[in-house]
mmCIF file of C-alpha atoms in Angstrom:
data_model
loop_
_atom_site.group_PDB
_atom_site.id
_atom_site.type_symbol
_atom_site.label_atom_id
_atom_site.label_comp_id
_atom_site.label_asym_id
_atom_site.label_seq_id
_atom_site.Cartn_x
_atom_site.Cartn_y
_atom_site.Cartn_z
ATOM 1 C CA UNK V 219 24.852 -9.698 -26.310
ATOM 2 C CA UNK V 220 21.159 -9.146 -26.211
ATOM 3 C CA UNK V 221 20.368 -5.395 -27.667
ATOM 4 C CA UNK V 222 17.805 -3.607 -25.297
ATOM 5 C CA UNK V 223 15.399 -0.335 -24.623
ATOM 6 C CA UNK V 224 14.937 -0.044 -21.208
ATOM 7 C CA UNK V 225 11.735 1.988 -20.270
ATOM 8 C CA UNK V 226 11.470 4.285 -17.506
ATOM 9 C CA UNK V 227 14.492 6.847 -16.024
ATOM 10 C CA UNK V 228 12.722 6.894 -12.925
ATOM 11 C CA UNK V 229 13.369 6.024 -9.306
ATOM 12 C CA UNK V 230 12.827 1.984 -9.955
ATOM 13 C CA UNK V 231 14.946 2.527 -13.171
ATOM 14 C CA UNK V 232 17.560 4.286 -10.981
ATOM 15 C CA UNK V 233 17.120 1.736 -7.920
ATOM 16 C CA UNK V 234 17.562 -1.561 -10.131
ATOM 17 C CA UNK V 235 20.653 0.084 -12.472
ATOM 18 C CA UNK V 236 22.292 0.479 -8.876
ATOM 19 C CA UNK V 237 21.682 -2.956 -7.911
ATOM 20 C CA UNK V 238 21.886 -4.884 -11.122
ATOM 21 C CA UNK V 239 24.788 -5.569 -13.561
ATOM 22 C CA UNK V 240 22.727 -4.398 -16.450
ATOM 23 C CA UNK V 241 25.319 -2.580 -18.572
ATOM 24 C CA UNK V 242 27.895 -5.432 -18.079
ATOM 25 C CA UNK V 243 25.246 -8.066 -19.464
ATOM 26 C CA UNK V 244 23.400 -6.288 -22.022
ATOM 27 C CA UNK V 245 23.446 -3.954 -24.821
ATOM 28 C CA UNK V 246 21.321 -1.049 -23.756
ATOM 29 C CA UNK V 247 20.479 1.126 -26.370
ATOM 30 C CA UNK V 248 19.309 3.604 -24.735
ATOM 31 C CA UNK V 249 16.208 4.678 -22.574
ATOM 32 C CA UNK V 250 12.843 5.679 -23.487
ATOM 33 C CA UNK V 251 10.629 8.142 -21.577
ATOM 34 C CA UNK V 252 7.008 9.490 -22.631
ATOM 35 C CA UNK V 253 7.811 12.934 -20.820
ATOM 36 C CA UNK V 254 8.950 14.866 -23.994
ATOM 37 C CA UNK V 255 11.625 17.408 -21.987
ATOM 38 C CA UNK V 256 13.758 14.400 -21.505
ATOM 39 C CA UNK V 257 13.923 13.562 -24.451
ATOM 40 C CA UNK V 258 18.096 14.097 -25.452
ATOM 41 C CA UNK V 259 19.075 13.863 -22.407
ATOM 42 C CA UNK V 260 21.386 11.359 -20.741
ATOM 43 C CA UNK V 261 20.420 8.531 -17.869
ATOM 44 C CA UNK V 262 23.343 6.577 -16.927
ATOM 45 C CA UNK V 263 25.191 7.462 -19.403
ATOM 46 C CA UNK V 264 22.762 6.837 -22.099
ATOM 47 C CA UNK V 265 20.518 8.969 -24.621
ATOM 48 C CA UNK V 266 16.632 9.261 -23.531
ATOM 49 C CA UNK V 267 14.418 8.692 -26.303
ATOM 50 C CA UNK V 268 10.422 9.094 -26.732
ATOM 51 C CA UNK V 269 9.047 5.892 -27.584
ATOM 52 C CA UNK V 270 9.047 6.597 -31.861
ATOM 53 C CA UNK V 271 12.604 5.587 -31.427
ATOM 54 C CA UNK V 272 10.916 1.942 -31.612
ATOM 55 C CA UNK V 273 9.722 2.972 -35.353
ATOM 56 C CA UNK V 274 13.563 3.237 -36.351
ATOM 57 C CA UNK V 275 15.638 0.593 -33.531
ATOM 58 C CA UNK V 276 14.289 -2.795 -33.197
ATOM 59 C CA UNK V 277 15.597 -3.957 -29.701
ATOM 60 C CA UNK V 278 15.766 -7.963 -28.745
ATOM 61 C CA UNK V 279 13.897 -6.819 -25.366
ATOM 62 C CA UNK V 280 12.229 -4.201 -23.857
ATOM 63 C CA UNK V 281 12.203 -3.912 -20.107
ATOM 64 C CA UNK V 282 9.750 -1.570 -18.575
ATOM 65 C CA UNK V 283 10.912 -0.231 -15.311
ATOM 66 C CA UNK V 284 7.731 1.846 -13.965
ATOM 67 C CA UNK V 285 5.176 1.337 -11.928
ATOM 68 C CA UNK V 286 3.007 2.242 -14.700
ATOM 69 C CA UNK V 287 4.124 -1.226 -16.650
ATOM 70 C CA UNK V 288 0.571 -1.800 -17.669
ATOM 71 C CA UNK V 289 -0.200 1.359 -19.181
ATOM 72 C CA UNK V 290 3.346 0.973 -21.067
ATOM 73 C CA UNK V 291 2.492 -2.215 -22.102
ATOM 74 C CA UNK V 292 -0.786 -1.338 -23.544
ATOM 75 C CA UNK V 293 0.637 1.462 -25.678
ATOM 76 C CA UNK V 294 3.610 -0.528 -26.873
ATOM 77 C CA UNK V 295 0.759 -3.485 -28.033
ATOM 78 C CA UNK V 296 -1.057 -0.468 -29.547
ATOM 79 C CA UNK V 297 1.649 1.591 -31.354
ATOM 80 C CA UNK V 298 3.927 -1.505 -32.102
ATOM 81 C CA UNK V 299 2.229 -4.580 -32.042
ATOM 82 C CA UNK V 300 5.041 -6.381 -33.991
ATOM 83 C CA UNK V 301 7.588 -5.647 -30.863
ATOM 84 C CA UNK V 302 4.972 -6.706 -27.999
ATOM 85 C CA UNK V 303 6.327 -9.967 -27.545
ATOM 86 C CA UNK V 304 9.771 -8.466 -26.660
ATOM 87 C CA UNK V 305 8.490 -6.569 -23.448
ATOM 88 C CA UNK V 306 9.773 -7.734 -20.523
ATOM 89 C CA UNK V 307 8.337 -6.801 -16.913
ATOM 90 C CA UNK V 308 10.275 -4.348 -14.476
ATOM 91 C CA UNK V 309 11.566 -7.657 -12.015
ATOM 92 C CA UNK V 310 13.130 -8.719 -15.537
ATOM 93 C CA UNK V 311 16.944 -7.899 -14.009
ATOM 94 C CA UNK V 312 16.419 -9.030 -10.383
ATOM 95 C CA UNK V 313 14.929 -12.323 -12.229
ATOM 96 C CA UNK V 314 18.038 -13.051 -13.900
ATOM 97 C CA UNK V 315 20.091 -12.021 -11.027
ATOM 98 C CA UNK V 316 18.311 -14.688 -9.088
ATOM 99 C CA UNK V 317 18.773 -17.386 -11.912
ATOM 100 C CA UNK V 318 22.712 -16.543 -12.085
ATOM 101 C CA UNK V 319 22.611 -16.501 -7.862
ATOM 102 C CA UNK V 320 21.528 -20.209 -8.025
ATOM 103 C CA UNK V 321 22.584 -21.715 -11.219
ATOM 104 C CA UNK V 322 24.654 -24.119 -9.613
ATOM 105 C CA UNK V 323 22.524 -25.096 -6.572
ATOM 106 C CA UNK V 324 21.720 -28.471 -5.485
ATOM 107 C CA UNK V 325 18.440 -27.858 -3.469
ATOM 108 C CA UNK V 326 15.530 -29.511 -5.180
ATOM 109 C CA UNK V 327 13.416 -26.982 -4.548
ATOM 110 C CA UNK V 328 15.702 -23.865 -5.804
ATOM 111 C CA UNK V 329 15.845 -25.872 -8.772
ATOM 112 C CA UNK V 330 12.275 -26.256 -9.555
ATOM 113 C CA UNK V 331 12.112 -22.314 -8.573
ATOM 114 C CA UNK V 332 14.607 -22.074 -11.624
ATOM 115 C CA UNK V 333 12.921 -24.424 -14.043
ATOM 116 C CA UNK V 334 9.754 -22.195 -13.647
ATOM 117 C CA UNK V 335 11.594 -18.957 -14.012
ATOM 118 C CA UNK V 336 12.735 -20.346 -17.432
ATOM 119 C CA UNK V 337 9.339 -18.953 -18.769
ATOM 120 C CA UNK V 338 7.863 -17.134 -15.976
ATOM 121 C CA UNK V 339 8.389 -13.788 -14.221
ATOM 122 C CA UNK V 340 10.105 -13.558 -10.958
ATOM 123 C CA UNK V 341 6.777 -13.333 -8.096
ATOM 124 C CA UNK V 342 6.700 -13.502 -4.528
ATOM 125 C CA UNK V 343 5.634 -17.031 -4.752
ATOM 126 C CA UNK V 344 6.885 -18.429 -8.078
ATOM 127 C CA UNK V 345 4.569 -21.941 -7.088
ATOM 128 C CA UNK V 346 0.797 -22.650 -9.500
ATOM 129 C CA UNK V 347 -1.013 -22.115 -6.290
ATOM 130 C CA UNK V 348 -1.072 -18.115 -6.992
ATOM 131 C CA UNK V 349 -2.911 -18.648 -10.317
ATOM 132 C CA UNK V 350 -5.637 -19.735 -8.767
ATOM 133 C CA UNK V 351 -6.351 -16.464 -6.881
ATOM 134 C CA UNK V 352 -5.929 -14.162 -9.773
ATOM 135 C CA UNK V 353 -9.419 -14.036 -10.606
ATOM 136 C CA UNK V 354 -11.003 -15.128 -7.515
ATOM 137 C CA UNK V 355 -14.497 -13.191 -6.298
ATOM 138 C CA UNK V 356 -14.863 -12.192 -2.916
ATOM 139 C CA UNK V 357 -17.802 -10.941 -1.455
ATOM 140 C CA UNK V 358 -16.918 -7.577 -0.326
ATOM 141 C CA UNK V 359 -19.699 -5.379 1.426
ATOM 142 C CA UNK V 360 -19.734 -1.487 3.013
ATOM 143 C CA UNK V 361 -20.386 -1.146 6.969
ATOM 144 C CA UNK V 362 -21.709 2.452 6.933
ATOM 145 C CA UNK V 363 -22.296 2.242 10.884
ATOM 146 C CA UNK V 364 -18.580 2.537 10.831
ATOM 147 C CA UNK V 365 -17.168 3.540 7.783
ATOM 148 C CA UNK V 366 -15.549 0.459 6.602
ATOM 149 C CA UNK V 367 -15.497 -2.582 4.091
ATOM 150 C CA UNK V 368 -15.404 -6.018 5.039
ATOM 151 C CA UNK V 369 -15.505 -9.606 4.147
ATOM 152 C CA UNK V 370 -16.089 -13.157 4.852
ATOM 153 C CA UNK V 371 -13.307 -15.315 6.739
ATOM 154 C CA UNK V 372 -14.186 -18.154 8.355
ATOM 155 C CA UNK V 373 -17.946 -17.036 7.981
ATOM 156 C CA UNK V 374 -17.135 -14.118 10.154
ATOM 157 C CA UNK V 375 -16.614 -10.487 9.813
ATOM 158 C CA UNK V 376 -13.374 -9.692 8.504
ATOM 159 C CA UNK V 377 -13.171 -5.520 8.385
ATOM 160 C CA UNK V 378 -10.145 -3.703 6.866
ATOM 161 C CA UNK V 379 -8.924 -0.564 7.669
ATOM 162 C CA UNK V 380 -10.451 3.012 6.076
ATOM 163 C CA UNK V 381 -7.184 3.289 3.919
ATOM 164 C CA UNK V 382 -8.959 0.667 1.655
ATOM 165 C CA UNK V 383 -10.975 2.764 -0.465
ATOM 166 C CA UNK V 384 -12.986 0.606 -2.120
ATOM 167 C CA UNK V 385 -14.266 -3.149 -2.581
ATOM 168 C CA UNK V 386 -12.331 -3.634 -5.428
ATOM 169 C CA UNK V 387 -8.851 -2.567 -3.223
ATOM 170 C CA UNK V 388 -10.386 -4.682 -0.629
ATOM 171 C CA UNK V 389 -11.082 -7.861 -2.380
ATOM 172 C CA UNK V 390 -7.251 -7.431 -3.854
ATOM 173 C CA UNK V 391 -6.186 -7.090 -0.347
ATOM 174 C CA UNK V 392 -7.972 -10.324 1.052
ATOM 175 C CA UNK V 393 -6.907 -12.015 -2.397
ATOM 176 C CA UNK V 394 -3.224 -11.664 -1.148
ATOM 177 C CA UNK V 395 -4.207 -12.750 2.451
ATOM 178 C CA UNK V 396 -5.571 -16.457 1.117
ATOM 179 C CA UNK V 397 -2.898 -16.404 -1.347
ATOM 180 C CA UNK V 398 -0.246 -16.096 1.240
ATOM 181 C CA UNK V 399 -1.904 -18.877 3.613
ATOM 182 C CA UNK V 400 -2.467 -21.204 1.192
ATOM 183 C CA UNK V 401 -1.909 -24.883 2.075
ATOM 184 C CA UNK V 402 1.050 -25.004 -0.319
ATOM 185 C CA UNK V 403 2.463 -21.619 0.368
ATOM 186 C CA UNK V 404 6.204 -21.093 1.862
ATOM 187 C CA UNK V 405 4.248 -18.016 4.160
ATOM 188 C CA UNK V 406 1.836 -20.413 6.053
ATOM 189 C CA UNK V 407 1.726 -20.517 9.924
ATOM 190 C CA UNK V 408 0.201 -23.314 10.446
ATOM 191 C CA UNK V 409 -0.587 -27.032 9.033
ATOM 192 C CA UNK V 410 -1.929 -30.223 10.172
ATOM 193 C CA UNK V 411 1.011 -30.745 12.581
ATOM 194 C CA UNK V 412 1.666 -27.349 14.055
ATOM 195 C CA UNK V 413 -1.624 -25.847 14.723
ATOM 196 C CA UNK V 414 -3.111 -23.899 17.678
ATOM 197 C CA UNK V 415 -5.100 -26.135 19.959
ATOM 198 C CA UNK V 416 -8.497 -25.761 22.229
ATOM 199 C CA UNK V 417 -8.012 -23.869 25.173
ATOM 200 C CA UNK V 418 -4.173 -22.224 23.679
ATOM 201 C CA UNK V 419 -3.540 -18.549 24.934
ATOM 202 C CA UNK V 420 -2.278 -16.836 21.622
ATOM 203 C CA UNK V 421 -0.076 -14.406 20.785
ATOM 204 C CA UNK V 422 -0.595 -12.416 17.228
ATOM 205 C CA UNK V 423 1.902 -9.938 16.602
ATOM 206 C CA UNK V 424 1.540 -7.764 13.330
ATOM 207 C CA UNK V 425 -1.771 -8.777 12.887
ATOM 208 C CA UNK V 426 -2.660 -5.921 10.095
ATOM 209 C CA UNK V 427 -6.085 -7.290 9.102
ATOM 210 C CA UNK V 428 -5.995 -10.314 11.458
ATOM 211 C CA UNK V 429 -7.126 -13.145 9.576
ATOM 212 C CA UNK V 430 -5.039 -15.474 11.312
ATOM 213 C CA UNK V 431 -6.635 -14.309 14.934
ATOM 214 C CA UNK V 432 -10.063 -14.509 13.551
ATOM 215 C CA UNK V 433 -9.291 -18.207 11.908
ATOM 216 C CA UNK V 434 -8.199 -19.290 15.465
ATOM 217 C CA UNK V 435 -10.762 -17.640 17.689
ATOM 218 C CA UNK V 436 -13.014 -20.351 18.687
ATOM 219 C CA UNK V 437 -10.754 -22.500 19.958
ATOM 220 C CA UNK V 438 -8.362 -20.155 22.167
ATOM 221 C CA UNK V 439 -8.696 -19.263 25.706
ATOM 222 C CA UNK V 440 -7.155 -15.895 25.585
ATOM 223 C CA UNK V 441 -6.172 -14.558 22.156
ATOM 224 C CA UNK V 442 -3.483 -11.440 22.603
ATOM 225 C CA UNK V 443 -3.576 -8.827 19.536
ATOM 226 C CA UNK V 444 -0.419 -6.803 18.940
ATOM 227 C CA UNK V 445 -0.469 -4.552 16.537
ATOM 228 C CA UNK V 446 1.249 -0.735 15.449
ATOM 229 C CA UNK V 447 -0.993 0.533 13.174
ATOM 230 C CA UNK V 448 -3.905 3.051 14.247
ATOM 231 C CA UNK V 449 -5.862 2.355 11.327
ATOM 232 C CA UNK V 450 -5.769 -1.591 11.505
ATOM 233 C CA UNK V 451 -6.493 -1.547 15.291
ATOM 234 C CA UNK V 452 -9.778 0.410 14.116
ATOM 235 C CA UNK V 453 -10.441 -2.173 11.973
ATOM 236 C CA UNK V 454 -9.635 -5.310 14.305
ATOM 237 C CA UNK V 455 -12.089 -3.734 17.644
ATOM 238 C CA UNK V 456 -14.438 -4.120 14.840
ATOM 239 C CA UNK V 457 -13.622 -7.621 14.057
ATOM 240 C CA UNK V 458 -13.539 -8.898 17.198
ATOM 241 C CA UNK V 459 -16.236 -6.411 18.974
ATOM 242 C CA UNK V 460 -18.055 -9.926 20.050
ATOM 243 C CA UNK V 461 -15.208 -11.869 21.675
ATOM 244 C CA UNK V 462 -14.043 -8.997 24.255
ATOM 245 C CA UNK V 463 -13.979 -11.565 26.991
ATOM 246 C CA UNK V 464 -11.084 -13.300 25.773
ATOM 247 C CA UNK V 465 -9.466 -10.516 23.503
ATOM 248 C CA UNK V 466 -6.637 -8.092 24.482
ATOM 249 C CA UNK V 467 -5.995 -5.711 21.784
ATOM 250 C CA UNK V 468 -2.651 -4.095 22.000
ATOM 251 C CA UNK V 469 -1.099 -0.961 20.339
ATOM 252 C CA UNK V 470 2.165 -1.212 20.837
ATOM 253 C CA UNK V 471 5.490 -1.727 18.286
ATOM 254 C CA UNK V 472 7.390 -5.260 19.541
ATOM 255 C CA UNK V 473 10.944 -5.124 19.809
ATOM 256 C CA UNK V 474 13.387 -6.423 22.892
ATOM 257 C CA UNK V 475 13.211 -2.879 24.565
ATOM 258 C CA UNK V 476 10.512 -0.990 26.491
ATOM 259 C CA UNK V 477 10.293 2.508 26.083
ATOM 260 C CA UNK V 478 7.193 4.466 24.842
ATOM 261 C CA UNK V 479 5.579 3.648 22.089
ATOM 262 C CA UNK V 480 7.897 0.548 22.170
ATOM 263 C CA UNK V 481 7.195 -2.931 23.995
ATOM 264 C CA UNK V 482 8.554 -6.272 24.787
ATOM 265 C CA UNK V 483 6.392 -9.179 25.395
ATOM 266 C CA UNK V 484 7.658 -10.006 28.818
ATOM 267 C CA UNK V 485 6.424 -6.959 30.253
ATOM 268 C CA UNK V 486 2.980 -7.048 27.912
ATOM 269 C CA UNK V 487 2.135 -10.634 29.232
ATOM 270 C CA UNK V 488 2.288 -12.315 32.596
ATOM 271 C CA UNK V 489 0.590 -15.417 31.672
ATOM 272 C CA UNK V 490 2.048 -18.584 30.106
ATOM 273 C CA UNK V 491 1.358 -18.843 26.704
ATOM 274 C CA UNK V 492 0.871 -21.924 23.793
ATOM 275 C CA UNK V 493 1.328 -20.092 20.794
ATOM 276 C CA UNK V 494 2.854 -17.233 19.235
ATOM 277 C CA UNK V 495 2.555 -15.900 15.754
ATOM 278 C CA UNK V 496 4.914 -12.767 14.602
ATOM 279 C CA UNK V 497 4.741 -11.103 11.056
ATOM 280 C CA UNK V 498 6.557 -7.787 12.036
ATOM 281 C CA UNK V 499 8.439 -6.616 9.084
ATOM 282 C CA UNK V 500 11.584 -8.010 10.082
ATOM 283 C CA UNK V 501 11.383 -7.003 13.231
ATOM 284 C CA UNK V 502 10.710 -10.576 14.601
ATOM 285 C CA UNK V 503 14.537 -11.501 15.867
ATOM 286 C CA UNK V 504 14.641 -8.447 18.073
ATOM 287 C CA UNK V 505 10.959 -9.037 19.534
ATOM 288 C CA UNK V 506 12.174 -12.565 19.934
ATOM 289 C CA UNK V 507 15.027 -10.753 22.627
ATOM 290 C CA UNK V 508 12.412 -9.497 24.399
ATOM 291 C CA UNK V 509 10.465 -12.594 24.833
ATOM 292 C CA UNK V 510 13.154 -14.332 26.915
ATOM 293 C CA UNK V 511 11.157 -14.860 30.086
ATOM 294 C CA UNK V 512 7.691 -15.199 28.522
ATOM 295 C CA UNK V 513 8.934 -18.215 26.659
ATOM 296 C CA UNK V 514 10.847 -19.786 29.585
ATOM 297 C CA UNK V 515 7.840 -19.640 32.090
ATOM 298 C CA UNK V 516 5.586 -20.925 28.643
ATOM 299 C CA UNK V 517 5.627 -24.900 28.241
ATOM 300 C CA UNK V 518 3.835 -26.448 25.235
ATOM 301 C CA UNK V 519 5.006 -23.935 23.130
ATOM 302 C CA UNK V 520 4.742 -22.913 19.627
ATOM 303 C CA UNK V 521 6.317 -19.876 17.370
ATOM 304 C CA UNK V 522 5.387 -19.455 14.052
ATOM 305 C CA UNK V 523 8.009 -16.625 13.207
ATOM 306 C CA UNK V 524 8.469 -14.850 9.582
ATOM 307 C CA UNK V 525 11.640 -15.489 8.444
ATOM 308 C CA UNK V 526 11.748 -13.170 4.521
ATOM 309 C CA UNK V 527 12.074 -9.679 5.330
ATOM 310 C CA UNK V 528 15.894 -9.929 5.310
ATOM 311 C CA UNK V 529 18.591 -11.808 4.135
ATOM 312 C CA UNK V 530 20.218 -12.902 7.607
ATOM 313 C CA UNK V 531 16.687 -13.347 9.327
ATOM 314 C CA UNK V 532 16.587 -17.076 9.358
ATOM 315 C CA UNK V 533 20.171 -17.711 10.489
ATOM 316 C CA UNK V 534 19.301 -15.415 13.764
ATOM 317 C CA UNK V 535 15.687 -16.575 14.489
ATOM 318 C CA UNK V 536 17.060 -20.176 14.483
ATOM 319 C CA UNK V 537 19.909 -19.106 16.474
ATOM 320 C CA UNK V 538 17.695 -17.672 18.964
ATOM 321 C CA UNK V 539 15.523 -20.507 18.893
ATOM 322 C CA UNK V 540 18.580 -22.243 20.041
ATOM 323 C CA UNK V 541 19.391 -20.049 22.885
ATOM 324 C CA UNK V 542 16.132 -20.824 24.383
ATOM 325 C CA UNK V 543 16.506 -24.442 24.048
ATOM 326 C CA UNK V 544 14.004 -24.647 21.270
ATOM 327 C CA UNK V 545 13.525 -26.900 18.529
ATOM 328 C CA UNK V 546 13.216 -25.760 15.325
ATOM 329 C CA UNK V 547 11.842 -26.297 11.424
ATOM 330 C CA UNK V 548 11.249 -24.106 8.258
ATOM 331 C CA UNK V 549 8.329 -24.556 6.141
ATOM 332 C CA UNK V 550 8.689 -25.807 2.496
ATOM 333 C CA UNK V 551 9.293 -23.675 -0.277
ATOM 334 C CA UNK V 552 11.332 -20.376 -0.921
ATOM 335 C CA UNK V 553 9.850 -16.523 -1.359
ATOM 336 C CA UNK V 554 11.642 -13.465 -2.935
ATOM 337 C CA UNK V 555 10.830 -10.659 -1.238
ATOM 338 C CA UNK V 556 11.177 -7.291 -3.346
ATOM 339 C CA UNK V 557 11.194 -4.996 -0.271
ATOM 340 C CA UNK V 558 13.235 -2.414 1.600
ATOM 341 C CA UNK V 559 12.184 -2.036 4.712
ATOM 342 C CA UNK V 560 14.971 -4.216 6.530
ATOM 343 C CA UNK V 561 17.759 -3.212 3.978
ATOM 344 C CA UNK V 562 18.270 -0.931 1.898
ATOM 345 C CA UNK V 563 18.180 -3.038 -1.262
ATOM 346 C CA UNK V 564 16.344 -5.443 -2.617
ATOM 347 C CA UNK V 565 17.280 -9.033 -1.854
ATOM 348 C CA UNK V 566 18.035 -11.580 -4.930
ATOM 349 C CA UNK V 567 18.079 -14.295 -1.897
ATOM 350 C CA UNK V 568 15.407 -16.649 -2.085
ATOM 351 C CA UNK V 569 14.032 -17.154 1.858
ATOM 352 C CA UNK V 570 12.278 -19.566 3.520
ATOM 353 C CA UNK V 571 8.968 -18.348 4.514
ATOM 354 C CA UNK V 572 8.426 -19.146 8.393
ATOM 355 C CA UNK V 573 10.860 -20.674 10.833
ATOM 356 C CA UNK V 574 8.306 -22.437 13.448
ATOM 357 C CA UNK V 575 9.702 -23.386 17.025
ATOM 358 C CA UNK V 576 8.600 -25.704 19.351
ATOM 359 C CA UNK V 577 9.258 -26.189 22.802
ATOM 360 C CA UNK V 578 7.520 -28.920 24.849
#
């Protein structure tokens, strides 16, 4: 059994000890903390040490649980140099949990997920095409006529909302966009078969920055934009301050019930429609109840719905997709998504990215 220091008693160290059989697969040895008044005192049952306990106890691993893992890392490379190649990163448990999850699958593509895990950390999108966004410029300018940054997409203005600070916070931003549409990606809406045509009427829902509205926006007839958040709406009447003719921007949150605040998209939309796109924080299988009637009077129809957020959202976008007498298809490839806002752990499930329907 593998003897380990497991840095950080905080509330990721206390979230993944919850979730994770740590203690059942590995010697702990204790914890180590840089806050000094801990030091002594027990964290799940073990002693807390400051990090000179590494000058006496040489542990097999080290697995820093904090969101301050580069900092750690830096000191432990500083202080103990001869240790460094023992640190582990804090998705070191959910990695493993995933690797013991699917050690006996069959799926060809779980299995090359595996292989790479082998020597890599657990990501998102454990595929090559993220490395080659790591150190990717984007050319990230200041609109002071309204207070925000933007960039280039599509050779058009692409603005992001004032809670990006800075254009190093924006180009990381628009870094993850590409990375997450990339032609090899499990998250992309779209490819050379299932694509938005000239003269569609589109439906974006959870647009955030909307880079998939703005890619699309020459060719559609009438483009809808749905979206919750006060600061990316801002941001998007910016965006697409040129195309008001054929833009509806929305502020509304999707779900299969209208009251308030909340909306479905058969009372939003009258008009048939050819596409719709939904990226709602797992929220897409109840806005998909609401959309009963909007599908049915829509022919030529495409849905490119997330399916990651939780562990059960394929199974009952599909079976909705069903109902409606839809066909159905997921795209290639598998995410892990490390995220709580449809449950209230994190998932060691790997998900297919988008289920896409298709009713014509």
């Amino acid at each position: 059994m593998e003897k380990i220091f497991i840095w950080g008693t905080g509330v990721i160290a206390d979230q993944v000890l919850g979730q994770c059989d740590v203690f059942g697969q590995y010697g702990v040895m204790g914890f180590i903390d840089n806050n000094a008044d801990k030091k002594g005192k027990i964290f799940h049952g073990k002693e807390i040490f400051t990090a000179d306990i590494l000058k006496e106890k040489v542990p097999d691993r080290i697995v820093i649980l904090t969101i301050r893992y580069e900092e750690i890392e830096e000191q432990i490379r500083k202080e103990f140099p001869q240790i460094t190649a023992a640190v582990e990163k804090m998705n070191f448990f959910y990695k493993q949990s995933v690797i013991k999850r699917y050690r006996n699958s069959c799926d060809p593509e779980i299995v090359e997920i595996l292989k790479r895990l082998e020597k890599d950390d657990l990501q998102v999108f454990n595929y090559d095409f993220v490395h080659k966004y790591k150190n990717q410029h984007f050319q990230i300018e200041f609109d002071e006529s309204c207070g925000m940054y933007f960039g280039f997409h599509e050779g058009k203005r692409l603005y992001f909302s004032k809670a990006i600070k800075d254009k190093e916070e924006a180009a990381d931003y628009y870094r993850g966009v590409l990375m997450e549409q990339d032609q090899e990606s499990p998250h992309k809406y779209t490819d050379e078969s299932f694509q938005v045509e000239k003269g569609d009427v589109v439906v974006d829902i959870g647009v955030a920055e909307g880079n998939f509205s703005l890619q699309v926006i020459d060719l559609v007839s009438r483009l809808y934009i749905i979206e919750s958040d006060d600061g990316w709406i801002e941001a998007l009447r910016e965006t697409f301050k040129d195309y008001q003719e054929k833009v509806v921007i929305i502020k509304k949150f999707i779900t299969s019930m209208d009251d308030g605040k909340y909306a479905t998209l058969d009372s939003l939309i009258e008009e048939p429609v050819n596409f719709i796109k939904m990226d709602i924080e797992g929220n897409e299988w109840d806005a998909l109840l609401g959309a009963e009637k909007l599908i049915g009077r829509s022919e030529n129809l495409k849905c490119a719905v997330c399916a990651y957020h939780g562990d059960f959202d394929e199974i009952l976008i599909k079976d909705t997709f069903r109902k409606y007498g839809m066909n159905f298809s997921t795209t290639r490839g598998y995410m892990w998504y490390p995220d709580t806002n449809r449950q209230t752990y994190i998932s060691t499930r790997l998900c297919r990215g988008i289920v896409r329907g298709i009713k014509n």
